[in-house]
């Protein structure tokens, strides 16, 4: 096996997905470099995740930080082009659908460097979502496409992807969840944040829910009403913090606003929750495996397997409270059998494909 693998991560979900792949490639003896773009730069959204997930310290932290989509992506492109030129890896591995993912794939492709996309083929078919734009473009650029579900494989096939590029490996985010499951302590997390025995967890950060002031007010109104039925723990993502506070969520009875949490702390709260309200793709997946009712404040999802094989339900702001009451009354649970290949071995399968590829192309 020849050549170095360079991983690009930038956000919490990237770290969670990368950890099992990096670990499995390490066991295989692969030469690896880890580049953190700094898209999530708050230590509570970044440093703590490296410690808790066992990821090696990044070889480089580009420190790009926040900004509008165009500015952030442009800054990422410039920084990543210099980094990739200096390191000249045999393969660039990108994760998910954030701006760091797109910038790394585009910079690598322009330099003639092969790209592997972990979590390829997900589609919401909503091009107003920045993430949908990112993942579609990255899949066009990648030579290796690692899919988490049969639906993702089908999307790639319909888009004309060469079947030799597509590998159904399962979900590395679930590898991380299963690896750390014994560390998730709902009782300790509940006590630490002064929550009652029955509570819910809320995480909102999508532009459709927090960027437009009217949408943020609608979300805040729905959550305030929901909190009359269930105390809500709301770790505030930096992206939505000011918008949701300005919309009136701060001080609402039953609403517990929290600072960003580390992976173990957050998943401890989720594991013990009576219900979760979110707009996050990853949380839809995590609740599916944990068997926690999930209400997703979106009209579409790129993860339909969480609806058909899990506990997830898409709801509007107006539908949230009735759906929450139904979930609390013991609505339909998750099917007995979860999504295929969500078995904790996605990182190993991914590493096998990468090492074989390197033997022929590295």
Short mmCIF file of C-alpha atoms in Angstrom, two decimals:
data_model
loop_
_atom_site.label_atom_id
_atom_site.label_comp_id
_atom_site.label_asym_id
_atom_site.label_seq_id
_atom_site.Cartn_x
_atom_site.Cartn_y
_atom_site.Cartn_z
CA UNK A 1 0.00 0.00 0.00
CA UNK A 2 1.45 3.32 -1.06
CA UNK A 3 0.56 6.95 -0.50
CA UNK A 4 -0.80 9.13 2.22
CA UNK A 5 -4.50 9.60 2.99
CA UNK A 6 -5.45 13.13 3.93
CA UNK A 7 -8.71 13.58 5.86
CA UNK A 8 -10.46 16.96 5.88
CA UNK A 9 -12.87 17.71 8.74
CA UNK A 10 -14.44 20.95 9.84
CA UNK A 11 -17.57 20.40 11.95
CA UNK A 12 -18.95 18.23 14.76
CA UNK A 13 -20.66 15.76 12.39
CA UNK A 14 -17.42 15.44 10.39
CA UNK A 15 -15.51 14.48 13.52
CA UNK A 16 -18.07 11.85 14.49
CA UNK A 17 -18.01 10.29 11.00
CA UNK A 18 -14.24 10.46 10.59
CA UNK A 19 -13.26 8.84 13.89
CA UNK A 20 -14.01 5.20 12.95
CA UNK A 21 -12.52 5.58 9.47
CA UNK A 22 -9.29 7.11 10.80
CA UNK A 23 -9.08 4.39 13.47
CA UNK A 24 -9.61 1.54 11.00
CA UNK A 25 -7.05 2.94 8.55
CA UNK A 26 -4.61 3.30 11.44
CA UNK A 27 -5.01 -0.39 12.29
CA UNK A 28 -4.33 -1.15 8.61
CA UNK A 29 -1.05 0.74 8.84
CA UNK A 30 -2.09 3.59 6.55
CA UNK A 31 -0.08 6.82 6.49
CA UNK A 32 -2.61 9.49 7.42
CA UNK A 33 -2.87 13.26 7.79
CA UNK A 34 -5.77 15.03 9.51
CA UNK A 35 -6.62 18.59 8.49
CA UNK A 36 -9.15 20.59 10.52
CA UNK A 37 -10.51 23.58 8.62
CA UNK A 38 -11.77 25.34 11.75
CA UNK A 39 -15.31 25.73 10.40
CA UNK A 40 -16.47 24.83 13.91
CA UNK A 41 -13.93 26.82 15.89
CA UNK A 42 -15.60 26.98 19.32
CA UNK A 43 -13.69 24.59 21.60
CA UNK A 44 -16.97 23.07 22.76
CA UNK A 45 -17.82 22.24 19.16
CA UNK A 46 -14.31 21.15 18.22
CA UNK A 47 -11.53 20.41 20.74
CA UNK A 48 -13.71 18.38 23.09
CA UNK A 49 -14.81 16.15 20.21
CA UNK A 50 -11.24 15.23 19.31
CA UNK A 51 -10.59 14.26 22.92
CA UNK A 52 -13.77 12.26 23.41
CA UNK A 53 -13.72 10.48 20.04
CA UNK A 54 -10.08 9.45 20.24
CA UNK A 55 -9.20 11.35 17.06
CA UNK A 56 -5.55 12.29 16.74
CA UNK A 57 -4.78 15.96 17.08
CA UNK A 58 -5.03 17.60 13.67
CA UNK A 59 -1.77 17.90 11.80
CA UNK A 60 -3.04 21.29 10.63
CA UNK A 61 -5.80 23.60 11.86
CA UNK A 62 -6.55 26.12 9.14
CA UNK A 63 -8.60 28.31 11.47
CA UNK A 64 -10.94 29.54 8.75
CA UNK A 65 -13.88 30.16 11.11
CA UNK A 66 -17.35 31.42 10.28
CA UNK A 67 -18.78 33.72 7.61
CA UNK A 68 -21.28 33.78 4.78
CA UNK A 69 -21.34 30.81 2.44
CA UNK A 70 -19.39 32.51 -0.34
CA UNK A 71 -16.77 34.07 1.93
CA UNK A 72 -16.30 30.94 4.01
CA UNK A 73 -16.06 28.63 0.99
CA UNK A 74 -13.63 31.00 -0.73
CA UNK A 75 -11.40 31.17 2.35
CA UNK A 76 -11.53 27.39 2.66
CA UNK A 77 -10.57 26.93 -1.01
CA UNK A 78 -7.53 29.17 -0.69
CA UNK A 79 -6.32 27.57 2.54
CA UNK A 80 -6.97 24.00 1.40
CA UNK A 81 -5.29 24.48 -1.98
CA UNK A 82 -2.08 25.51 -0.22
CA UNK A 83 -2.33 22.61 2.24
CA UNK A 84 -3.01 20.00 -0.45
CA UNK A 85 -0.25 21.34 -2.68
CA UNK A 86 2.25 21.11 0.17
CA UNK A 87 1.24 17.61 1.27
CA UNK A 88 0.37 16.04 -2.13
CA UNK A 89 -1.66 13.09 -0.73
CA UNK A 90 -2.60 10.00 -2.71
CA UNK A 91 -6.25 10.35 -1.63
CA UNK A 92 -8.31 13.13 -0.02
CA UNK A 93 -11.18 11.88 2.18
CA UNK A 94 -14.08 14.25 2.88
CA UNK A 95 -17.12 13.76 5.09
CA UNK A 96 -20.76 14.79 4.93
CA UNK A 97 -22.06 17.92 3.26
CA UNK A 98 -20.72 21.08 4.92
CA UNK A 99 -18.79 23.90 3.24
CA UNK A 100 -15.48 22.31 4.29
CA UNK A 101 -16.52 19.17 2.42
CA UNK A 102 -17.23 21.00 -0.81
CA UNK A 103 -14.14 23.21 -0.62
CA UNK A 104 -11.83 20.26 0.00
CA UNK A 105 -13.32 18.22 -2.84
CA UNK A 106 -13.16 21.13 -5.27
CA UNK A 107 -9.62 22.15 -4.32
CA UNK A 108 -8.44 18.54 -4.62
CA UNK A 109 -10.15 18.01 -7.99
CA UNK A 110 -8.59 21.20 -9.39
CA UNK A 111 -5.19 19.89 -8.33
CA UNK A 112 -5.82 16.47 -9.87
CA UNK A 113 -5.98 14.72 -6.49
CA UNK A 114 -8.48 11.84 -6.09
CA UNK A 115 -11.34 12.39 -3.63
CA UNK A 116 -13.30 9.90 -1.51
CA UNK A 117 -16.70 11.00 -0.15
CA UNK A 118 -17.91 9.39 3.07
CA UNK A 119 -21.72 9.66 3.27
CA UNK A 120 -22.26 9.92 -0.48
CA UNK A 121 -25.61 9.76 -2.25
CA UNK A 122 -27.85 11.39 0.36
CA UNK A 123 -30.50 13.56 -1.26
CA UNK A 124 -33.25 15.77 0.15
CA UNK A 125 -34.15 17.08 -3.34
CA UNK A 126 -34.40 20.53 -1.76
CA UNK A 127 -31.90 22.78 -3.51
CA UNK A 128 -32.65 25.62 -1.11
CA UNK A 129 -30.55 23.70 1.43
CA UNK A 130 -26.84 24.63 1.17
CA UNK A 131 -26.01 21.07 2.22
CA UNK A 132 -27.91 19.62 -0.75
CA UNK A 133 -25.86 21.77 -3.13
CA UNK A 134 -22.66 20.68 -1.43
CA UNK A 135 -23.31 16.94 -1.43
CA UNK A 136 -24.47 16.83 -5.05
CA UNK A 137 -21.34 18.62 -6.24
CA UNK A 138 -18.99 16.53 -4.09
CA UNK A 139 -20.47 13.31 -5.46
CA UNK A 140 -19.69 14.50 -8.98
CA UNK A 141 -16.05 15.07 -8.04
CA UNK A 142 -15.29 11.94 -5.99
CA UNK A 143 -13.69 8.76 -7.34
CA UNK A 144 -14.81 6.75 -4.29
CA UNK A 145 -18.39 7.10 -3.05
CA UNK A 146 -19.16 5.56 0.35
CA UNK A 147 -22.92 5.21 0.89
CA UNK A 148 -24.71 4.78 4.21
CA UNK A 149 -28.01 3.38 2.90
CA UNK A 150 -29.50 1.53 -0.06
CA UNK A 151 -31.44 4.68 -0.98
CA UNK A 152 -28.16 6.56 -1.35
CA UNK A 153 -26.83 3.87 -3.69
CA UNK A 154 -30.01 4.22 -5.76
CA UNK A 155 -29.66 8.00 -6.02
CA UNK A 156 -26.09 7.67 -7.26
CA UNK A 157 -27.13 5.07 -9.83
CA UNK A 158 -29.89 7.31 -11.17
CA UNK A 159 -27.39 10.14 -11.49
CA UNK A 160 -25.12 7.98 -13.60
CA UNK A 161 -22.34 7.24 -11.13
CA UNK A 162 -20.08 4.40 -12.24
CA UNK A 163 -21.04 1.41 -10.03
CA UNK A 164 -17.34 0.70 -9.54
CA UNK A 165 -17.07 4.00 -7.64
CA UNK A 166 -19.97 3.25 -5.28
CA UNK A 167 -19.50 1.25 -2.07
CA UNK A 168 -22.33 0.55 0.39
CA UNK A 169 -20.43 0.41 3.68
CA UNK A 170 -22.96 1.47 6.32
CA UNK A 171 -22.93 4.48 8.62
CA UNK A 172 -19.70 5.48 10.41
CA UNK A 173 -21.62 7.90 12.64
CA UNK A 174 -23.34 4.86 14.10
CA UNK A 175 -19.95 3.18 14.61
CA UNK A 176 -19.05 6.08 16.89
CA UNK A 177 -22.35 5.90 18.74
CA UNK A 178 -22.08 2.17 19.40
CA UNK A 179 -18.42 2.46 20.43
CA UNK A 180 -19.25 5.04 23.10
CA UNK A 181 -22.68 3.76 24.12
CA UNK A 182 -21.57 2.69 27.61
CA UNK A 183 -20.35 6.24 28.30
CA UNK A 184 -23.77 7.82 27.72
CA UNK A 185 -25.20 8.47 31.21
CA UNK A 186 -28.62 10.13 31.02
CA UNK A 187 -29.03 10.42 34.79
CA UNK A 188 -25.73 12.28 35.20
CA UNK A 189 -26.50 14.57 32.27
CA UNK A 190 -30.00 15.27 33.60
CA UNK A 191 -28.62 16.15 37.04
CA UNK A 192 -25.86 18.32 35.60
CA UNK A 193 -28.40 20.52 33.82
CA UNK A 194 -31.18 20.55 36.41
CA UNK A 195 -33.67 18.65 34.26
CA UNK A 196 -36.67 16.66 35.46
CA UNK A 197 -36.80 12.91 34.94
CA UNK A 198 -38.87 13.35 31.77
CA UNK A 199 -37.48 15.89 29.34
CA UNK A 200 -36.84 16.55 25.66
CA UNK A 201 -33.80 17.71 23.71
CA UNK A 202 -33.85 20.38 20.99
CA UNK A 203 -31.16 21.23 18.46
CA UNK A 204 -31.83 23.71 15.63
CA UNK A 205 -29.32 25.33 13.29
CA UNK A 206 -30.56 25.01 9.69
CA UNK A 207 -30.97 28.29 7.77
CA UNK A 208 -34.66 27.53 7.19
CA UNK A 209 -35.22 27.63 10.96
CA UNK A 210 -32.79 30.28 12.23
CA UNK A 211 -31.62 32.63 9.46
CA UNK A 212 -34.95 34.28 8.67
CA UNK A 213 -36.30 36.21 11.68
CA UNK A 214 -39.90 35.18 10.98
CA UNK A 215 -38.93 31.52 10.71
CA UNK A 216 -36.96 31.80 13.95
CA UNK A 217 -40.01 33.37 15.66
CA UNK A 218 -42.22 30.54 14.37
CA UNK A 219 -39.74 27.98 15.72
CA UNK A 220 -39.53 29.76 19.06
CA UNK A 221 -43.34 29.91 19.34
CA UNK A 222 -43.64 26.20 18.57
CA UNK A 223 -40.94 25.29 21.09
CA UNK A 224 -42.46 27.53 23.77
CA UNK A 225 -45.78 25.74 23.30
CA UNK A 226 -44.05 22.34 23.30
CA UNK A 227 -42.33 23.19 26.59
CA UNK A 228 -45.76 23.32 28.25
CA UNK A 229 -45.92 19.56 27.72
CA UNK A 230 -42.26 18.63 28.24
CA UNK A 231 -39.24 20.45 29.68
CA UNK A 232 -36.81 21.08 26.82
CA UNK A 233 -33.01 21.10 27.02
CA UNK A 234 -31.74 23.31 24.17
CA UNK A 235 -27.97 23.27 23.57
CA UNK A 236 -27.52 26.36 21.41
CA UNK A 237 -25.42 25.86 18.30
CA UNK A 238 -23.41 29.05 17.66
CA UNK A 239 -25.20 29.45 14.32
CA UNK A 240 -28.67 29.75 15.85
CA UNK A 241 -27.94 31.10 19.31
CA UNK A 242 -28.64 34.81 18.78
CA UNK A 243 -31.55 34.24 16.39
CA UNK A 244 -33.47 31.95 18.73
CA UNK A 245 -32.82 34.14 21.75
CA UNK A 246 -33.97 37.21 19.84
CA UNK A 247 -37.05 35.29 18.72
CA UNK A 248 -38.15 34.90 22.33
CA UNK A 249 -36.92 31.45 23.34
CA UNK A 250 -34.78 32.84 26.16
CA UNK A 251 -36.72 32.78 29.43
CA UNK A 252 -39.66 30.70 28.18
CA UNK A 253 -41.06 28.46 30.95
CA UNK A 254 -39.76 24.90 30.69
CA UNK A 255 -37.01 25.84 28.23
CA UNK A 256 -33.46 25.19 29.47
CA UNK A 257 -30.96 26.97 27.23
CA UNK A 258 -27.54 25.30 27.39
CA UNK A 259 -24.13 26.07 25.99
CA UNK A 260 -22.80 23.72 23.27
CA UNK A 261 -22.06 20.26 24.66
CA UNK A 262 -19.37 17.68 23.97
CA UNK A 263 -20.28 14.48 22.17
CA UNK A 264 -20.65 12.29 25.27
CA UNK A 265 -22.64 14.93 27.18
CA UNK A 266 -24.98 15.60 24.27
CA UNK A 267 -25.57 11.94 23.47
CA UNK A 268 -26.19 11.22 27.16
CA UNK A 269 -29.03 13.74 27.09
CA UNK A 270 -30.39 12.31 23.83
CA UNK A 271 -30.28 8.74 25.11
CA UNK A 272 -32.44 9.62 28.10
CA UNK A 273 -34.85 11.95 26.31
CA UNK A 274 -38.57 11.30 26.00
CA UNK A 275 -38.37 12.97 22.59
CA UNK A 276 -35.94 14.95 20.45
CA UNK A 277 -36.80 17.95 18.27
CA UNK A 278 -34.19 18.72 15.64
CA UNK A 279 -33.32 19.81 12.13
CA UNK A 280 -30.01 17.91 12.14
CA UNK A 281 -29.43 14.99 9.80
CA UNK A 282 -27.07 13.23 12.19
CA UNK A 283 -29.44 13.45 15.14
CA UNK A 284 -32.14 11.79 13.01
CA UNK A 285 -29.75 8.86 12.61
CA UNK A 286 -28.61 8.72 16.23
CA UNK A 287 -32.17 8.71 17.59
CA UNK A 288 -33.08 5.94 15.13
CA UNK A 289 -30.48 3.65 16.71
CA UNK A 290 -31.24 4.74 20.28
CA UNK A 291 -35.01 4.26 19.78
CA UNK A 292 -35.83 7.83 20.86
CA UNK A 293 -38.83 9.54 19.18
CA UNK A 294 -37.50 12.22 16.85
CA UNK A 295 -39.50 15.13 15.42
CA UNK A 296 -37.64 16.82 12.59
CA UNK A 297 -38.59 20.44 11.92
CA UNK A 298 -38.15 20.18 8.17
CA UNK A 299 -40.30 19.37 5.16
CA UNK A 300 -37.71 17.05 3.61
CA UNK A 301 -34.97 14.72 4.78
CA UNK A 302 -31.95 13.29 2.98
CA UNK A 303 -32.17 10.38 5.41
CA UNK A 304 -35.55 8.73 4.67
CA UNK A 305 -34.25 5.49 6.17
CA UNK A 306 -34.71 7.15 9.58
CA UNK A 307 -38.44 7.42 8.82
CA UNK A 308 -38.93 3.95 7.32
CA UNK A 309 -36.59 2.10 9.71
CA UNK A 310 -36.50 4.42 12.69
CA UNK A 311 -38.28 6.77 15.02
CA UNK A 312 -38.16 9.91 12.89
CA UNK A 313 -41.12 12.01 11.74
CA UNK A 314 -41.03 15.20 9.65
CA UNK A 315 -43.17 18.01 11.08
CA UNK A 316 -43.92 21.67 10.45
CA UNK A 317 -43.97 24.25 13.22
CA UNK A 318 -47.76 23.95 13.42
CA UNK A 319 -47.59 20.15 13.60
CA UNK A 320 -44.92 20.02 16.29
CA UNK A 321 -47.04 20.07 19.45
CA UNK A 322 -49.63 17.49 18.30
CA UNK A 323 -46.80 15.24 17.10
CA UNK A 324 -44.98 15.66 20.40
CA UNK A 325 -48.07 14.79 22.41
CA UNK A 326 -48.56 11.68 20.30
CA UNK A 327 -44.91 10.66 20.83
CA UNK A 328 -45.21 11.19 24.58
CA UNK A 329 -48.38 9.08 24.63
CA UNK A 330 -46.42 6.15 23.22
CA UNK A 331 -46.87 6.41 19.49
CA UNK A 332 -45.40 3.82 17.11
CA UNK A 333 -41.83 2.92 17.97
CA UNK A 334 -38.94 2.01 15.73
CA UNK A 335 -39.11 -1.22 13.73
CA UNK A 336 -37.42 -4.18 15.39
CA UNK A 337 -34.75 -4.29 12.71
CA UNK A 338 -32.76 -1.11 12.10
CA UNK A 339 -31.24 0.17 8.85
CA UNK A 340 -28.97 -2.31 7.02
CA UNK A 341 -25.25 -2.25 7.86
CA UNK A 342 -25.71 0.16 10.76
CA UNK A 343 -23.80 -2.37 12.82
CA UNK A 344 -20.67 -0.56 14.00
CA UNK A 345 -18.41 -1.82 11.20
CA UNK A 346 -18.73 0.93 8.58
CA UNK A 347 -15.27 2.30 9.38
CA UNK A 348 -13.71 -1.11 8.84
CA UNK A 349 -15.50 -1.60 5.52
CA UNK A 350 -14.47 1.86 4.37
CA UNK A 351 -10.84 1.23 5.31
CA UNK A 352 -10.81 -2.03 3.34
CA UNK A 353 -11.95 -0.24 0.19
CA UNK A 354 -9.45 2.57 0.67
CA UNK A 355 -6.52 0.23 1.23
CA UNK A 356 -7.40 -1.81 -1.83
CA UNK A 357 -7.68 1.38 -3.87
CA UNK A 358 -4.29 2.60 -2.62
CA UNK A 359 -2.67 -0.70 -3.61
CA UNK A 360 -3.69 -0.03 -7.19
CA UNK A 361 -3.53 3.77 -7.35
CA UNK A 362 -1.37 5.02 -4.47
#
